Amino acid sequence: MKFLVHTYGCQMNVRDSEAVEALMVAAGHEKAASEEEAELVIVNSCTVRQKAEEKAVGKAGNLIAAKKVVGLAGCAVKRMGEDVFKRLPKLDFAVGPRALGMIPKIVADGRYPRLELGEDGMSEALSAHVGGGFQAFVTILVGCDNRCSYCIVPDVRGHEYSRPAREVVAEVRSLVSNGVKEVCLLGQSVLRYGMRNAAWGDCDAPSPGGYVEPFPRLLEALASIPGLERIRFTSAHPKGCTDELVRAYAEFPQVCRHLHLPVQSGSDRVLAEMGRRYTRAEYLAAVAKLRAFDPEFAVTTDVIVGYPGETEEDFEQTRSLMEEAGFDNSFVFKYSPRPGTRSAAKPDDVPTEEKERRDQVLLADQEVRGQKRNERLVGTVREVLVEGPSKRNASRWSGRDGGNRIVVWDPAGKPPAQGERAWLKIVGARPQILVGEAVERPAGK
Ligand code: SAM
Ligand code: SF4
């Protein structure tokens, strides 16, 4: 069949959709060039906020009306369970986030409606890749056990489980042999890798470089793969910012000096209610540790505005934390109560307009901060991996430095290939973008 996958939500979902595509192609199906051409469409859904769920369900509804075979996959399916067929009575199949590997079998059986909420097919989906690009996502940890008060992820993605390190290393080796130069390791709390279940099997002896913590040890093993130029990972928790992690950043040039470290709030009272397991001071200490090691270290974050009971004073605490942390970028979310979470039992008492106002204030602060932080880099030479023509202006080229900062430049008639390295002297700064000029490869690079 000619099929398409539509993706809503986070990088984890982008990775899951890639796996579904790879498994469908392996089963003999063909990726459609357009939605019109597709006979089967799979909508991979998100439920982290109500609006995200509605978008995915709405899309599936439109596709059903267009008489396609339609499957809804991912987090919203797990949240709704059998009720998914009440929302979408003509839906053909629905598959939870740990059962995506079942999709080719469900399509082969062709017995609809069908609902799969278990874990069958999980390992097949974890390791399947489409390939072709120079960047790849690799899931190293599935699920989450943190149970932050507002978050539905543990309910829908299940318990935390770390994949065996040897499996991850073999997968990355195979990706690199197929042209991948940059991997991004994925997990809800990626620095907890190997904490709940052993990732290194029975072997708890220190690694060749003397690493004992499972995640830095994984970085060490991946850094030894020839041809792998960059290693990124997301998302992180301040408790995981250990001395060993900093040592790995320092020892392995492939490990990019950027950490996505969601803070959610700057108020100790709200952090405690959220069950985040750190204080404002502990969070800032983790950021200071990274910046003490490298002042240009890029730190990005997620923030929730309008959590139940969030006062103006709590909000101002968030504003001041963001300034103190000097975030290079931030993603602001308006609180959305999720059924079954602890905070859903509290009144959602910050009015929508006030959530919107707080959102706008933080975005405006970030524009000013991003501009200042980027201006500090004017005059420096950044190494980027080339991504291709810039989205906004196709005559310009775009790439990312190790800090995940976008750098655009004019390739002056000789554009480098995607995935190549380029060296750019920064000549201009905007809140979200650096502007560069191509320079010669520095000696020793
Ligand atoms: N695991 C990551 C962490 O620990 O921070 C984040 C995972 S979650 C998929 C991505 C972001 O969505 C969170 O960092 C949070 O800011 C936001 N989020 C989660 N639940 C939310 C809710 N109920 N309302 C608004 N935003 C929410
Ligand atoms: Fe959700 Fe907290 Fe787990 Fe992140 S760590 S996925 S916010 S429960």
XYZ file of C-alpha atoms and ligand atoms in Angstrom:
480
model
C 0.000 0.000 0.000
C 1.048 3.605 -0.442
C 1.255 5.084 3.042
C 2.146 8.272 4.911
C 2.867 8.999 8.559
C 1.881 12.371 10.093
C 3.669 13.313 13.283
C 2.571 15.520 16.194
C 4.607 16.198 19.327
C 8.165 15.761 20.499
C 11.395 14.370 19.052
C 10.507 10.997 20.549
C 7.460 10.931 18.277
C 9.543 12.001 15.271
C 11.814 9.048 16.007
C 8.840 6.668 16.483
C 7.355 7.753 13.150
C 10.665 7.103 11.418
C 10.644 3.580 12.862
C 7.074 2.993 11.613
C 8.107 4.146 8.124
C 11.120 1.848 8.132
C 9.018 -1.152 9.246
C 6.305 -0.421 6.673
C 8.848 -0.190 3.842
C 10.513 -3.417 5.052
C 7.068 -5.068 4.888
C 6.782 -4.095 1.195
C 4.724 -0.904 1.430
C 5.697 2.277 -0.351
C 5.888 5.801 1.027
C 3.394 8.038 -0.816
C 4.563 11.298 -2.360
C 1.484 13.194 -1.143
C -1.548 12.803 1.083
C -3.802 12.501 -1.990
C -1.759 9.574 -3.255
C -1.699 7.768 0.114
C -4.124 4.872 0.600
C -3.188 4.486 4.267
C -2.317 7.301 6.680
C -0.965 6.809 10.192
C -1.300 9.780 12.533
C 1.260 9.633 15.341
C -0.299 11.591 18.189
C 0.740 13.559 21.268
C -1.298 14.075 24.451
C 1.061 16.122 26.608
C -1.380 19.029 26.314
C -5.072 18.838 25.407
C -4.586 20.978 22.287
C -1.914 18.631 20.934
C -4.299 15.686 21.322
C -7.122 17.548 19.613
C -4.940 18.400 16.616
C -4.000 14.765 16.021
C -7.545 13.464 16.526
C -8.877 16.228 14.228
C -6.381 15.269 11.529
C -7.354 11.600 11.773
C -11.050 12.609 11.499
C -10.381 14.580 8.291
C -8.502 11.657 6.769
C -11.336 9.275 7.620
C -13.730 11.685 5.870
C -11.414 11.545 2.836
C -11.943 7.750 2.846
C -8.393 6.659 3.568
C -7.465 3.683 5.704
C -6.520 5.514 8.905
C -4.522 4.453 11.941
C -4.022 6.590 15.035
C -0.802 5.846 16.915
C 1.108 7.053 19.939
C 0.428 8.734 23.257
C -3.173 9.943 22.722
C -4.241 6.375 21.876
C -2.850 5.036 25.137
C -4.593 7.802 27.085
C -7.986 7.195 25.457
C -7.878 3.389 25.333
C -11.085 1.958 23.873
C -12.671 5.407 23.976
C -10.633 6.274 20.899
C -13.335 4.507 18.853
C -15.991 6.695 20.498
C -14.090 9.812 19.398
C -13.416 8.355 15.922
C -16.021 5.640 15.229
C -14.696 4.877 11.740
C -11.035 4.689 12.721
C -9.433 1.516 11.319
C -6.773 0.877 13.946
C -5.236 2.447 17.022
C -1.831 1.598 18.466
C -0.179 2.772 21.700
C 3.393 4.143 21.800
C 4.979 0.836 22.836
C 3.174 -1.223 20.181
C 4.128 0.677 17.020
C 6.059 -2.324 15.743
C 2.689 -4.107 15.364
C 1.501 -1.763 12.599
C 2.780 -3.778 9.566
C 1.144 -6.918 11.006
C -2.144 -5.119 11.659
C -2.134 -3.807 8.072
C -1.281 -7.278 6.708
C -4.164 -8.834 8.696
C -6.533 -6.085 7.494
C -9.060 -6.909 10.231
C -10.405 -3.580 11.407
C -11.179 -2.015 13.854
C -8.188 -3.044 15.913
C -6.653 -1.694 19.128
C -3.147 -2.540 20.410
C -2.021 -1.057 23.709
C 0.645 -3.542 24.858
C 4.348 -3.883 24.178
C 4.389 -6.366 21.299
C 6.730 -5.163 18.577
C 8.576 -2.717 20.839
C 12.090 -3.983 20.200
C 11.594 -4.097 16.408
C 10.452 -0.474 16.436
C 13.323 0.674 18.659
C 15.998 -0.399 16.214
C 14.343 0.278 12.808
C 15.723 3.245 10.847
C 14.911 4.679 7.422
C 18.436 6.006 6.881
C 19.642 8.355 4.194
C 20.455 11.475 6.218
C 23.549 12.493 8.164
C 21.607 12.920 11.417
C 19.754 10.226 13.360
C 17.719 9.966 16.535
C 18.456 6.932 18.692
C 16.140 6.083 21.584
C 18.177 4.877 24.550
C 15.562 5.116 27.289
C 11.822 4.601 26.967
C 9.093 5.614 29.416
C 9.476 7.638 32.602
C 9.148 6.968 36.337
C 9.428 10.535 37.558
C 5.724 11.270 37.807
C 5.870 15.044 37.826
C 2.449 16.200 39.053
C 1.285 17.710 35.722
C 2.637 15.142 33.302
C 0.808 12.351 31.515
C 3.931 10.843 29.920
C 4.469 8.109 32.570
C 0.838 6.962 32.100
C 1.089 6.716 28.337
C 4.703 5.776 27.692
C 4.976 3.442 30.676
C 7.832 2.555 32.994
C 11.370 3.707 32.461
C 13.520 1.170 30.656
C 17.081 1.625 29.412
C 18.105 -0.287 26.310
C 21.225 -2.431 26.659
C 24.333 -0.347 25.960
C 25.771 -2.901 23.561
C 22.588 -2.760 21.470
C 22.758 1.056 21.366
C 26.449 1.047 20.403
C 25.847 -1.543 17.641
C 22.931 0.510 16.309
C 25.000 3.707 16.195
C 27.884 1.846 14.530
C 25.511 0.614 11.840
C 24.038 4.111 11.342
C 27.544 5.579 10.975
C 28.475 2.940 8.409
C 25.431 4.182 6.467
C 26.533 7.819 6.451
C 25.286 9.196 9.778
C 27.622 11.772 11.343
C 25.465 13.094 14.174
C 23.282 11.159 16.604
C 20.851 12.535 19.139
C 20.188 10.108 22.014
C 16.606 10.278 23.215
C 14.889 9.663 26.512
C 12.498 11.550 28.797
C 15.224 11.777 31.402
C 18.222 10.629 29.467
C 20.771 11.078 32.266
C 18.913 8.370 34.208
C 20.159 5.901 31.612
C 21.000 2.581 33.277
C 19.630 3.633 36.680
C 16.410 1.605 36.844
C 17.691 -1.422 34.950
C 21.303 -2.336 34.246
C 22.356 -1.146 30.809
C 25.825 -2.627 30.883
C 24.757 -6.175 31.769
C 26.700 -7.856 34.549
C 29.775 -5.793 33.903
C 29.986 -3.103 36.564
C 33.750 -2.723 36.392
C 34.894 0.767 35.353
C 35.178 1.472 31.644
C 38.536 1.828 29.825
C 38.593 5.525 30.780
C 37.505 4.849 34.368
C 33.840 5.871 33.981
C 31.451 4.155 36.382
C 28.157 5.986 35.702
C 26.157 4.311 32.916
C 25.418 7.400 30.817
C 28.921 8.952 30.661
C 30.144 5.447 29.999
C 27.815 5.226 27.004
C 29.204 8.542 25.734
C 32.709 7.129 26.039
C 31.756 4.017 24.046
C 30.026 6.050 21.319
C 32.918 8.532 21.089
C 35.169 5.627 20.099
C 33.158 4.989 16.900
C 35.222 6.259 13.954
C 33.280 8.647 11.721
C 30.768 9.722 14.376
C 31.333 13.466 14.574
C 28.655 14.644 16.967
C 26.755 13.194 19.899
C 23.753 15.057 21.306
C 21.141 13.965 23.834
C 17.834 15.180 25.289
C 16.073 15.738 27.775
C 18.065 16.087 30.984
C 17.461 16.565 34.701
C 19.821 18.599 36.927
C 20.450 15.585 39.187
C 22.221 13.956 36.249
C 24.747 16.808 35.848
C 27.479 14.895 37.645
C 31.242 15.390 37.635
C 31.515 12.371 35.339
C 29.150 13.954 32.830
C 31.255 17.138 32.803
C 34.378 15.004 32.425
C 32.821 13.320 29.376
C 32.035 16.744 27.848
C 35.660 17.740 28.405
C 37.228 14.499 27.172
C 35.177 13.750 24.084
C 35.060 16.513 21.475
C 32.198 14.686 19.725
C 29.884 15.357 22.688
C 28.165 18.654 21.873
C 28.266 21.356 24.512
C 24.530 21.854 24.693
C 22.055 20.557 27.234
C 18.279 20.778 27.120
C 17.508 21.041 30.826
C 13.783 21.639 31.398
C 13.268 23.761 34.526
C 9.442 24.190 34.433
C 9.398 26.875 37.170
C 11.737 29.152 39.121
C 9.626 29.089 42.288
C 10.658 26.569 44.956
C 7.052 26.335 46.099
C 5.830 25.408 42.590
C 8.795 23.082 41.947
C 7.940 21.177 45.143
C 4.279 20.927 44.120
C 5.312 19.694 40.705
C 7.472 17.010 42.315
C 10.507 18.013 40.241
C 13.001 16.876 42.948
C 15.261 19.931 42.769
C 15.214 23.440 44.143
C 15.869 26.633 42.262
C 19.355 26.781 43.834
C 20.150 23.181 42.829
C 19.016 23.837 39.284
C 21.124 27.000 39.007
C 24.110 25.142 40.484
C 23.842 22.563 37.677
C 23.842 25.346 35.050
C 26.770 27.088 36.785
C 28.738 23.836 36.750
C 28.324 23.499 32.980
C 29.192 27.134 32.337
C 32.185 27.028 34.709
C 33.550 24.280 32.517
C 32.764 26.190 29.299
C 31.267 29.725 29.416
C 29.838 29.213 25.910
C 28.035 26.012 26.955
C 24.480 26.287 25.548
C 21.607 25.579 27.928
C 17.990 25.477 26.739
C 14.852 24.791 28.725
C 11.106 24.146 28.977
C 8.880 26.248 31.236
C 5.225 25.869 32.197
C 3.214 29.032 32.884
C -0.093 29.060 34.754
C 0.419 25.928 36.870
C -2.469 25.690 39.406
C -1.990 28.350 42.065
C 0.955 30.016 40.289
C 0.989 33.547 41.713
C 2.482 36.660 40.196
C 5.353 36.231 42.665
C 5.964 32.621 41.558
C 5.950 33.798 37.961
C 8.462 36.574 38.722
C 10.672 33.886 40.304
C 10.560 32.005 36.990
C 11.474 35.173 35.122
C 14.435 35.859 37.372
C 15.641 32.246 37.234
C 15.585 32.366 33.451
C 17.685 35.510 33.521
C 20.138 34.062 36.052
C 20.475 30.840 34.086
C 21.021 32.841 30.884
C 19.160 30.370 28.694
C 20.209 30.273 25.066
C 16.680 29.287 24.110
C 13.469 28.367 25.895
C 10.148 26.718 25.110
C 7.187 28.039 27.076
C 4.051 25.944 27.582
C 0.717 27.068 28.957
C -0.408 24.645 31.663
C -3.001 22.155 30.444
C -4.622 19.783 32.973
C -4.214 16.137 31.941
C -6.698 13.516 33.153
C -5.377 11.279 35.920
C -2.364 13.422 36.822
C -1.990 14.751 40.389
C -2.324 18.394 39.398
C -5.548 17.728 37.476
C -7.248 17.406 40.883
C -6.411 21.069 41.607
C -8.404 23.945 40.146
C -6.914 25.189 36.862
C -7.202 28.679 38.346
C -4.867 30.868 36.276
C -7.151 32.427 33.638
C -6.332 31.718 29.978
C -5.563 35.406 29.291
C -3.122 35.469 32.194
C -1.383 32.304 30.946
C -1.127 33.989 27.566
C 0.318 37.164 29.121
C 2.939 35.201 31.095
C 3.826 33.257 27.967
C 4.344 36.510 26.008
C 6.428 38.080 28.795
C 8.793 35.076 28.865
C 9.067 35.017 25.073
C 9.902 38.747 24.992
C 12.521 38.251 27.747
C 14.033 35.392 25.746
C 14.312 37.576 22.631
C 16.373 40.123 24.555
C 18.447 37.440 26.323
C 18.991 35.412 23.123
C 20.194 38.545 21.347
C 22.669 39.348 24.146
C 23.958 35.791 24.387
C 24.427 35.535 20.634
C 26.185 38.923 20.425
C 28.888 37.536 22.720
C 29.786 35.097 19.949
C 30.382 37.776 17.283
C 34.019 37.517 16.152
C 34.372 33.828 17.142
C 34.804 31.035 14.577
C 32.177 28.264 14.856
C 32.345 24.818 13.361
C 28.981 23.804 11.897
C 27.579 20.694 10.271
C 25.868 21.873 7.107
C 22.094 21.304 6.986
C 21.365 22.886 3.559
C 19.608 25.991 2.247
C 18.171 28.216 4.961
C 14.397 27.838 5.434
C 13.789 31.586 5.296
C 16.142 32.505 2.453
C 17.188 29.727 0.094
C 20.191 31.691 -1.237
C 21.725 31.373 2.232
C 23.090 28.202 3.730
C 22.325 26.972 7.215
C 24.101 24.743 9.730
C 24.344 24.188 13.480
C 27.264 24.602 15.815
C 27.932 22.267 18.738
C 25.684 24.418 20.935
C 22.771 23.657 18.552
C 22.804 27.303 17.436
C 21.677 27.933 13.859
C 24.283 29.765 11.776
C 23.382 31.108 8.313
C 25.831 32.333 5.703
C 26.158 33.159 2.027
C 28.022 30.271 0.373
C 29.097 32.606 -2.468
C 28.384 30.211 -5.307
C 30.062 27.118 -3.823
C 27.628 25.626 -1.326
C 29.035 22.758 0.727
C 27.198 19.428 0.807
C 24.761 18.483 3.563
C 26.566 16.904 6.501
C 29.925 18.483 5.636
C 31.763 20.551 8.189
C 32.177 24.290 7.599
C 33.933 27.000 9.621
C 32.209 30.330 9.963
C 33.309 33.582 11.489
C 30.337 35.134 13.249
C 29.623 38.618 11.929
C 26.060 39.179 13.117
C 23.638 38.023 15.816
C 19.877 37.768 16.152
C 17.936 36.295 19.063
C 17.629 32.839 17.448
C 20.264 32.903 14.713
C 23.937 33.718 14.116
C 25.142 35.128 10.808
C 28.530 33.926 9.594
C 31.122 34.244 6.861
C 32.970 31.199 5.542
C 36.611 30.998 6.623
C 39.378 28.457 5.972
C 39.449 25.311 8.077
C 41.549 26.251 11.142
C 44.856 24.409 11.559
C 44.549 21.191 13.565
C 40.799 20.796 12.909
N 10.917 14.667 30.111
C 11.069 16.036 29.942
C 11.284 16.683 31.310
O 11.462 16.053 32.280
O 11.236 17.871 31.437
C 9.915 16.711 29.220
C 8.890 15.901 28.541
S 7.386 16.672 28.053
C 6.995 15.640 26.726
C 7.866 18.167 27.252
C 7.421 19.415 27.961
O 6.025 19.541 27.938
C 7.759 19.479 29.445
O 9.091 19.839 29.686
C 6.785 20.484 29.965
O 7.323 21.787 29.925
C 5.631 20.387 28.989
N 4.441 19.799 29.639
C 4.308 18.562 30.148
N 3.071 18.410 30.683
C 2.430 19.587 30.501
C 1.135 20.062 30.855
N 0.266 19.290 31.508
N 0.800 21.325 30.515
C 1.685 22.120 29.866
N 2.917 21.724 29.519
C 3.289 20.482 29.837
Fe 6.914 14.106 32.359
Fe 8.449 14.679 34.477
Fe 8.780 12.347 33.151
Fe 9.505 14.662 32.006
S 10.388 13.768 33.870
S 8.334 12.989 31.048
S 7.960 16.064 32.749
S 6.978 12.963 34.316
